[in-house]
Coordinates of C-alpha atoms in Angstrom, one line a residue:
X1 CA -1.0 -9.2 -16.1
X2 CA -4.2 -8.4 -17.0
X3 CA -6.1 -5.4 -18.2
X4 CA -7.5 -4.3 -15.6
X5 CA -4.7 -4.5 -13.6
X6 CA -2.4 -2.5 -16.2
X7 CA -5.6 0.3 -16.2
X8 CA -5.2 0.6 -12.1
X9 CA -1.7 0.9 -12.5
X10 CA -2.0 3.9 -15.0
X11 CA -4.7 5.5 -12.8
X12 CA -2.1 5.0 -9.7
X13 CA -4.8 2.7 -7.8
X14 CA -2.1 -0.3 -7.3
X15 CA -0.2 -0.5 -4.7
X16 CA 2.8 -2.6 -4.8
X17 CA 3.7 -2.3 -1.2
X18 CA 6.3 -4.2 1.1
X19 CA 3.9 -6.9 1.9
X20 CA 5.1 -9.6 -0.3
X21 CA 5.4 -7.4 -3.3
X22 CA 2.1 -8.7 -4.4
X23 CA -0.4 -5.9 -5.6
X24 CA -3.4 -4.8 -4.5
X25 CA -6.1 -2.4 -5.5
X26 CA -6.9 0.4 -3.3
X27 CA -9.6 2.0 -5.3
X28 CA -12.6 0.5 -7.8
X29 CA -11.0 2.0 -10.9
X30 CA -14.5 3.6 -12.0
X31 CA -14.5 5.9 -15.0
X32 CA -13.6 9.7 -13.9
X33 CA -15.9 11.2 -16.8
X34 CA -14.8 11.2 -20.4
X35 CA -15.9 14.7 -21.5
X36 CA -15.4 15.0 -25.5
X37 CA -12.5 17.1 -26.7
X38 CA -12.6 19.3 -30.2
X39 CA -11.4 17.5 -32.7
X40 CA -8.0 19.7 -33.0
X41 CA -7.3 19.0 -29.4
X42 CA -8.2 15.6 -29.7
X43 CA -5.4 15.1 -33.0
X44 CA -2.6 17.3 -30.8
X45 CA -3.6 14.7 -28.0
X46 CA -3.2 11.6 -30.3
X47 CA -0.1 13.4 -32.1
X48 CA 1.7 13.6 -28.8
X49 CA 1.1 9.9 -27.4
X50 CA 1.2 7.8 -30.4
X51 CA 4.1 5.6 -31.2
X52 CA 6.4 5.6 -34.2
X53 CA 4.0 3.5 -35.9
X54 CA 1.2 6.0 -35.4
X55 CA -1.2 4.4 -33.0
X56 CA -1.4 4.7 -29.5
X57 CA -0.4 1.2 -27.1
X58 CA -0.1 0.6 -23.4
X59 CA 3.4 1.5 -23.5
X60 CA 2.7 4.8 -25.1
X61 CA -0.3 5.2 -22.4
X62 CA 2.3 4.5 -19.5
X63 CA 5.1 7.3 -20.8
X64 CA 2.9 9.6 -21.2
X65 CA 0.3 8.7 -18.1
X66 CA 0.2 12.3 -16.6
X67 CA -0.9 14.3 -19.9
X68 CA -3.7 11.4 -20.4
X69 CA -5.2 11.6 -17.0
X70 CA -5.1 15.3 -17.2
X71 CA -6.4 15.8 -20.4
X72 CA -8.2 12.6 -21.5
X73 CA -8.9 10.3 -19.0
X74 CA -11.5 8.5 -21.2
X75 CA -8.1 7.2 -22.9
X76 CA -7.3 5.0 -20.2
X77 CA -11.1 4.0 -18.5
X78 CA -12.0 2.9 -21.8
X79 CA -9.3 1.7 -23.5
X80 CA -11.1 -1.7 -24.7
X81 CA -14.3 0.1 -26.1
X82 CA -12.0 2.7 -28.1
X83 CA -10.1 -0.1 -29.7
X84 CA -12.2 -1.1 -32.2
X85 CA -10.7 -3.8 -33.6
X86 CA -9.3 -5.0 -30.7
X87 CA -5.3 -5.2 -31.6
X88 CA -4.7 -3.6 -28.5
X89 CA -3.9 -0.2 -30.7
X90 CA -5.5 2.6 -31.0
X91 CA -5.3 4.1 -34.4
X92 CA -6.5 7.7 -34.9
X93 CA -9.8 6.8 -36.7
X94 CA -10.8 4.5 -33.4
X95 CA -10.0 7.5 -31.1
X96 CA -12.1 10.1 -33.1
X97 CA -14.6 7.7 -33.8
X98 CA -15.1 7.3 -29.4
X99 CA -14.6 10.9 -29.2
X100 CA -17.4 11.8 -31.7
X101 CA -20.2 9.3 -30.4
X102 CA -22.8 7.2 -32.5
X103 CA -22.5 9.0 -35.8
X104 CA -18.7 8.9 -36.4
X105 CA -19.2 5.2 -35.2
X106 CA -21.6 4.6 -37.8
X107 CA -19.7 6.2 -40.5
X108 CA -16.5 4.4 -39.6
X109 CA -18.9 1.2 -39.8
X110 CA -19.9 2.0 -43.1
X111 CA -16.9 2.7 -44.7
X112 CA -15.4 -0.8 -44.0
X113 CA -18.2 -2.5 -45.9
X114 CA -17.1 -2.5 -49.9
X115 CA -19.9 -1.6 -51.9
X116 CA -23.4 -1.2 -51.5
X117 CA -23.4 2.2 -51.5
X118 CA -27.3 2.1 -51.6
X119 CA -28.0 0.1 -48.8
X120 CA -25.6 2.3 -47.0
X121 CA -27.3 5.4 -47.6
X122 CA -30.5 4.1 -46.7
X123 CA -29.1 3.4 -43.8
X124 CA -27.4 6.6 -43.2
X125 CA -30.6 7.9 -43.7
X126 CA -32.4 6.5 -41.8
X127 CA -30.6 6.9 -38.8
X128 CA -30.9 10.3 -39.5
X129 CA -34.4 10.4 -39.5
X130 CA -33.8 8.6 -36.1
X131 CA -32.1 11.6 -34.6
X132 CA -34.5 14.1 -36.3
X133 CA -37.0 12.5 -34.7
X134 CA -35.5 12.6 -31.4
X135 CA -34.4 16.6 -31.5
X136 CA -38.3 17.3 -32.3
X137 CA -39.5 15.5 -29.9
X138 CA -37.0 16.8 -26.9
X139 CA -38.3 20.3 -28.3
X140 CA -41.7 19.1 -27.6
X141 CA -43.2 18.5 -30.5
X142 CA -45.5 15.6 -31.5
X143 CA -43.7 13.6 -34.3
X144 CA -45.9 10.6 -35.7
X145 CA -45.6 8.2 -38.7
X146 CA -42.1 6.7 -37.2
X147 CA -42.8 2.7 -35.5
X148 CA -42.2 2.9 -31.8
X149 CA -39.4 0.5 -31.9
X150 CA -37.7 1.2 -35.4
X151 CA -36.4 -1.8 -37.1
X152 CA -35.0 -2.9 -40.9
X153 CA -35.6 -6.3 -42.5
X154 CA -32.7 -7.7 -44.8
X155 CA -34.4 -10.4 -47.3
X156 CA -32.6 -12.3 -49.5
X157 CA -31.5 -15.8 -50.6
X158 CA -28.7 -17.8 -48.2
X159 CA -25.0 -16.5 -48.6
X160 CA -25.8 -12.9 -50.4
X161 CA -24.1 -11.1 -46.8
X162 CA -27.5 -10.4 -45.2
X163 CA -25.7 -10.7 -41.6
X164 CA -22.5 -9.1 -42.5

């Protein structure tokens, strides 16, 4: 069985009918919209569907099917880009960090990396000068001094975790 084919069957696109039992798809499956929930509605979403271990799993997805697609399709249509680290679990910090977008990503990023703290605020920095940069100019104002295609360089001798 493969993803896919477990993500129709949530969605009710398969159709397991009399013809030789075999299944087919009667719709593409496409994303419905994944509209971003507050963060309280988001935990009593997570609270409810989550196993006994505490993360959310295909099985957990298929009991509680109608509440998802009513509330949170996104759940289901992007089940493989919410789980992170790709356990085939979704864990509270992976759901909040696809709910809240780039910076919650970023953060949860961060936080995994042990130490250097000051690379990682200059990073956090800077990508908030990213987004500064943006909101001024959507506002229409001219912002100058930041390189049109931003970029870091990580120098260093081999094996001191340049890449990681």
């Amino acid at each position: 069985v493969s993803c896919q084919d477990v993500k129709r069957l949530l969605l009710g696109l398969l159709d397991t009918g009399a013809a030789g039992g075999k299944a087919t798809c009667t719709a593409d499956g496409s994303r419905n919209g994944s509209d971003k929930l507050e963060e309280e509605a988001l935990q009593a979403l997570f609270d409810k569907v989550k196993d006994q271990d505490g993360a959310i799993t295909v099985k957990t997805l298929v009991e509680h099917r109608d509440l998802v697609l009513k509330s949170y399709p996104a759940l289901i249509h992007e089940f493989e880009k919410i789980d992170l680290d790709r356990n085939s679990r979704i864990t509270w910090d992976e759901l909040k960090v696809f709910n809240g977008g780039t910076a919650e990503w970023l953060e949860h990023e961060l936080d995994a990396i042990v130490g250097l703290d000051t690379l990682k605020n200059q990073v956090r920095s800077f990508y908030r000068s990213i987004m500064l940069d943006r909101t001024r100019r959507s506002q229409g104002h001219a912002v100058e001094g930041m390189a049109k295609a931003p970029h870091m360089i990580f120098q260093g001798s081999p094996g001191t975790g340049k890449t990681s």
